[in-house]
């Protein structure tokens, strides 16, 4: 859908640059519909996150890596 929106924006810009603003309307309506759809999904995901219990992530994880260097003589 992001590629479609990119294409729609390009078409709208092309028509506007050519002075054909009437032709932009259908592309603007499709773009608007897509953006509303994406916003609805984002809102519903945000609402779902508020319903889920908080997850604690331990950011104090320490890694102990021992490196050995061998010298070939």
CSV table of N, CA and C in Angstrom, one decimal:
chain,number,residue,atom,x,y,z
A,1,UNK,N,0.8,-1.2,0.0
A,1,UNK,CA,0.0,0.0,0.0
A,1,UNK,C,0.9,1.3,0.0
A,2,UNK,N,2.0,1.2,0.6
A,2,UNK,CA,2.9,2.3,0.6
A,2,UNK,C,3.4,2.7,-0.8
A,3,UNK,N,3.7,1.6,-1.6
A,3,UNK,CA,4.1,1.8,-3.0
A,3,UNK,C,2.9,2.5,-3.8
A,4,UNK,N,1.7,2.0,-3.5
A,4,UNK,CA,0.6,2.6,-4.2
A,4,UNK,C,0.4,4.0,-3.8
A,5,UNK,N,0.6,4.4,-2.5
A,5,UNK,CA,0.5,5.7,-2.1
A,5,UNK,C,1.5,6.6,-2.7
A,6,UNK,N,2.7,6.1,-2.9
A,6,UNK,CA,3.8,6.8,-3.5
A,6,UNK,C,3.4,7.1,-5.0
A,7,UNK,N,2.9,6.1,-5.6
A,7,UNK,CA,2.5,6.3,-7.0
A,7,UNK,C,1.4,7.3,-7.1
A,8,UNK,N,0.4,7.3,-6.2
A,8,UNK,CA,-0.7,8.2,-6.2
A,8,UNK,C,-0.2,9.6,-6.1
A,9,UNK,N,0.8,9.8,-5.1
A,9,UNK,CA,1.4,11.1,-4.9
A,9,UNK,C,2.1,11.6,-6.1
A,10,UNK,N,2.8,10.7,-6.8
A,10,UNK,CA,3.5,11.1,-8.0
A,10,UNK,C,2.5,11.6,-9.1
A,11,UNK,N,1.4,10.8,-9.2
A,11,UNK,CA,0.4,11.2,-10.2
A,11,UNK,C,-0.2,12.5,-9.9
A,12,UNK,N,-0.5,12.8,-8.6
A,12,UNK,CA,-1.1,14.0,-8.2
A,12,UNK,C,-0.1,15.2,-8.5
A,13,UNK,N,1.2,15.0,-8.2
A,13,UNK,CA,2.1,16.0,-8.5
A,13,UNK,C,2.3,16.3,-10.0
A,14,UNK,N,2.3,15.2,-10.8
A,14,UNK,CA,2.4,15.4,-12.2
A,14,UNK,C,1.3,16.2,-12.8
A,15,UNK,N,0.1,15.8,-12.4
A,15,UNK,CA,-1.1,16.6,-12.9
A,15,UNK,C,-1.1,18.0,-12.4
A,16,UNK,N,-0.7,18.2,-11.1
A,16,UNK,CA,-0.7,19.6,-10.7
A,16,UNK,C,0.4,20.4,-11.4
A,17,UNK,N,1.5,19.8,-11.7
A,17,UNK,CA,2.6,20.5,-12.5
A,17,UNK,C,2.1,20.9,-13.9
A,18,UNK,N,1.2,20.0,-14.4
A,18,UNK,CA,0.7,20.3,-15.8
A,18,UNK,C,-0.5,21.2,-15.8
A,19,UNK,N,-0.9,21.6,-14.5
A,19,UNK,CA,-2.1,22.5,-14.4
A,19,UNK,C,-3.4,21.8,-14.6
A,20,UNK,N,-3.4,20.5,-14.5
A,20,UNK,CA,-4.6,19.7,-14.6
A,20,UNK,C,-5.1,19.3,-13.2
A,21,UNK,N,-5.6,20.3,-12.5
A,21,UNK,CA,-6.0,20.0,-11.1
A,21,UNK,C,-7.3,19.1,-11.0
A,22,UNK,N,-8.1,19.2,-12.0
A,22,UNK,CA,-9.4,18.4,-12.0
A,22,UNK,C,-9.1,16.9,-12.0
A,23,UNK,N,-8.0,16.6,-12.7
A,23,UNK,CA,-7.6,15.1,-12.8
A,23,UNK,C,-7.1,14.6,-11.5
A,24,UNK,N,-6.6,15.5,-10.6
A,24,UNK,CA,-6.0,15.1,-9.3
A,24,UNK,C,-7.1,14.5,-8.4
A,25,UNK,N,-8.3,14.9,-8.5
A,25,UNK,CA,-9.4,14.6,-7.6
A,25,UNK,C,-9.5,13.2,-7.3
A,26,UNK,N,-9.6,12.3,-8.3
A,26,UNK,CA,-9.8,10.9,-8.1
A,26,UNK,C,-8.6,10.3,-7.4
A,27,UNK,N,-7.4,10.7,-7.7
A,27,UNK,CA,-6.2,10.2,-7.1
A,27,UNK,C,-6.1,10.7,-5.6
A,28,UNK,N,-6.5,11.9,-5.4
A,28,UNK,CA,-6.5,12.4,-4.0
A,28,UNK,C,-7.6,11.7,-3.1
A,29,UNK,N,-8.7,11.3,-3.7
A,29,UNK,CA,-9.7,10.5,-3.0
A,29,UNK,C,-9.2,9.1,-2.6
A,30,UNK,N,-8.5,8.5,-3.6
A,30,UNK,CA,-7.9,7.2,-3.3
A,30,UNK,C,-6.8,7.3,-2.2
A,31,UNK,N,-6.0,8.3,-2.4
A,31,UNK,CA,-4.9,8.5,-1.4
A,31,UNK,C,-5.5,8.7,0.0
A,32,UNK,N,-6.5,9.5,0.1
A,32,UNK,CA,-7.2,9.8,1.3
A,32,UNK,C,-7.8,8.6,1.9
A,33,UNK,N,-8.4,7.7,1.1
A,33,UNK,CA,-9.0,6.5,1.6
A,33,UNK,C,-7.9,5.6,2.2
A,34,UNK,N,-6.8,5.5,1.5
A,34,UNK,CA,-5.6,4.7,1.9
A,34,UNK,C,-5.1,5.2,3.2
A,35,UNK,N,-4.9,6.5,3.4
A,35,UNK,CA,-4.4,7.1,4.6
A,35,UNK,C,-5.3,6.9,5.8
A,36,UNK,N,-6.6,7.0,5.5
A,36,UNK,CA,-7.5,6.8,6.6
A,36,UNK,C,-7.5,5.3,7.1
A,37,UNK,N,-7.4,4.4,6.1
A,37,UNK,CA,-7.2,3.0,6.4
A,37,UNK,C,-6.0,2.7,7.3
A,38,UNK,N,-4.9,3.3,6.8
A,38,UNK,CA,-3.6,3.1,7.6
A,38,UNK,C,-3.7,3.7,9.0
A,39,UNK,N,-4.3,4.9,9.1
A,39,UNK,CA,-4.5,5.5,10.4
A,39,UNK,C,-5.4,4.7,11.3
A,40,UNK,N,-6.4,4.1,10.7
A,40,UNK,CA,-7.3,3.2,11.5
A,40,UNK,C,-6.6,2.0,12.0
A,41,UNK,N,-5.8,1.4,11.2
A,41,UNK,CA,-5.0,0.3,11.7
A,41,UNK,C,-4.0,0.7,12.8
A,42,UNK,N,-3.4,1.8,12.6
A,42,UNK,CA,-2.4,2.3,13.6
A,42,UNK,C,-3.1,2.6,14.9
A,43,UNK,N,-4.3,3.2,14.9
A,43,UNK,CA,-5.1,3.4,16.1
A,43,UNK,C,-5.5,2.1,16.8
A,44,UNK,N,-6.0,1.2,16.0
A,44,UNK,CA,-6.4,-0.1,16.6
A,44,UNK,C,-5.3,-0.8,17.2
A,45,UNK,N,-4.1,-0.7,16.6
A,45,UNK,CA,-2.9,-1.4,17.2
A,45,UNK,C,-2.5,-0.6,18.5
A,46,UNK,N,-2.6,0.7,18.5
A,46,UNK,CA,-2.3,1.4,19.7
A,46,UNK,C,-3.3,1.1,20.9
A,47,UNK,N,-4.6,0.9,20.5
A,47,UNK,CA,-5.6,0.5,21.5
A,47,UNK,C,-5.3,-0.9,22.0
A,48,UNK,N,-4.9,-1.8,21.2
A,48,UNK,CA,-4.6,-3.1,21.6
A,48,UNK,C,-3.4,-3.1,22.6
A,49,UNK,N,-2.4,-2.3,22.3
A,49,UNK,CA,-1.2,-2.2,23.2
A,49,UNK,C,-1.6,-1.8,24.6
A,50,UNK,N,-2.6,-0.9,24.7
A,50,UNK,CA,-3.0,-0.4,26.0
A,50,UNK,C,-3.8,-1.5,26.8
A,51,UNK,N,-4.4,-2.5,26.1
A,51,UNK,CA,-5.1,-3.5,26.7
A,51,UNK,C,-4.2,-4.7,27.2
A,52,UNK,N,-3.0,-4.8,26.6
A,52,UNK,CA,-2.1,-5.9,26.9
A,52,UNK,C,-1.3,-5.5,28.2
A,53,UNK,N,-0.9,-6.5,29.0
A,53,UNK,CA,-0.1,-6.2,30.2
A,53,UNK,C,1.3,-5.7,29.8
A,54,UNK,N,1.8,-4.9,30.6
A,54,UNK,CA,3.2,-4.3,30.3
A,54,UNK,C,4.2,-5.4,30.4
A,55,UNK,N,5.1,-5.3,29.4
A,55,UNK,CA,6.2,-6.3,29.3
A,55,UNK,C,7.5,-5.6,29.8
A,56,UNK,N,8.1,-6.2,30.7
A,56,UNK,CA,9.4,-5.7,31.2
A,56,UNK,C,10.5,-6.2,30.4
A,57,UNK,N,11.4,-5.4,29.9
A,57,UNK,CA,12.5,-5.8,29.1
A,57,UNK,C,13.8,-5.4,29.9
A,58,UNK,N,14.6,-6.4,30.2
A,58,UNK,CA,15.8,-6.2,31.0
A,58,UNK,C,16.9,-5.6,30.0
A,59,UNK,N,17.2,-4.3,30.2
A,59,UNK,CA,18.2,-3.7,29.4
A,59,UNK,C,19.6,-3.8,30.0
A,60,UNK,N,19.7,-4.4,31.1
A,60,UNK,CA,21.0,-4.5,31.8
A,60,UNK,C,21.7,-5.8,31.6
A,61,UNK,N,21.4,-6.4,30.4
A,61,UNK,CA,22.0,-7.7,30.1
A,61,UNK,C,23.5,-7.5,29.8
A,62,UNK,N,24.3,-8.3,30.4
A,62,UNK,CA,25.8,-8.2,30.2
A,62,UNK,C,26.2,-9.4,29.5
A,63,UNK,N,27.1,-9.2,28.5
A,63,UNK,CA,27.6,-10.3,27.7
A,63,UNK,C,29.1,-10.5,28.1
A,64,UNK,N,29.5,-11.7,28.4
A,64,UNK,CA,30.9,-12.0,28.8
A,64,UNK,C,31.5,-12.8,27.6
A,65,UNK,N,32.3,-12.2,26.9
A,65,UNK,CA,33.0,-12.9,25.7
A,65,UNK,C,34.5,-12.9,26.0
A,66,UNK,N,35.0,-14.0,26.0
A,66,UNK,CA,36.5,-14.2,26.2
A,66,UNK,C,37.1,-14.5,24.9
A,67,UNK,N,38.0,-13.6,24.5
A,67,UNK,CA,38.8,-13.8,23.2
A,67,UNK,C,40.2,-14.3,23.6
A,68,UNK,N,40.6,-15.3,22.9
A,68,UNK,CA,42.0,-15.7,23.0
A,68,UNK,C,42.8,-15.5,21.7
A,69,UNK,N,44.0,-15.1,21.9
A,69,UNK,CA,44.8,-14.7,20.7
A,69,UNK,C,45.9,-15.7,20.6
A,70,UNK,N,46.0,-16.4,19.6
A,70,UNK,CA,47.1,-17.4,19.4
A,70,UNK,C,48.1,-16.8,18.4
A,71,UNK,N,49.3,-16.9,18.8
A,71,UNK,CA,50.4,-16.4,17.9
A,71,UNK,C,51.1,-17.6,17.2
A,72,UNK,N,51.2,-17.6,15.9
A,72,UNK,CA,51.9,-18.6,15.2
A,72,UNK,C,53.3,-18.2,14.9
A,73,UNK,N,54.2,-19.0,15.4
A,73,UNK,CA,55.7,-18.6,15.2
A,73,UNK,C,56.3,-19.5,14.2
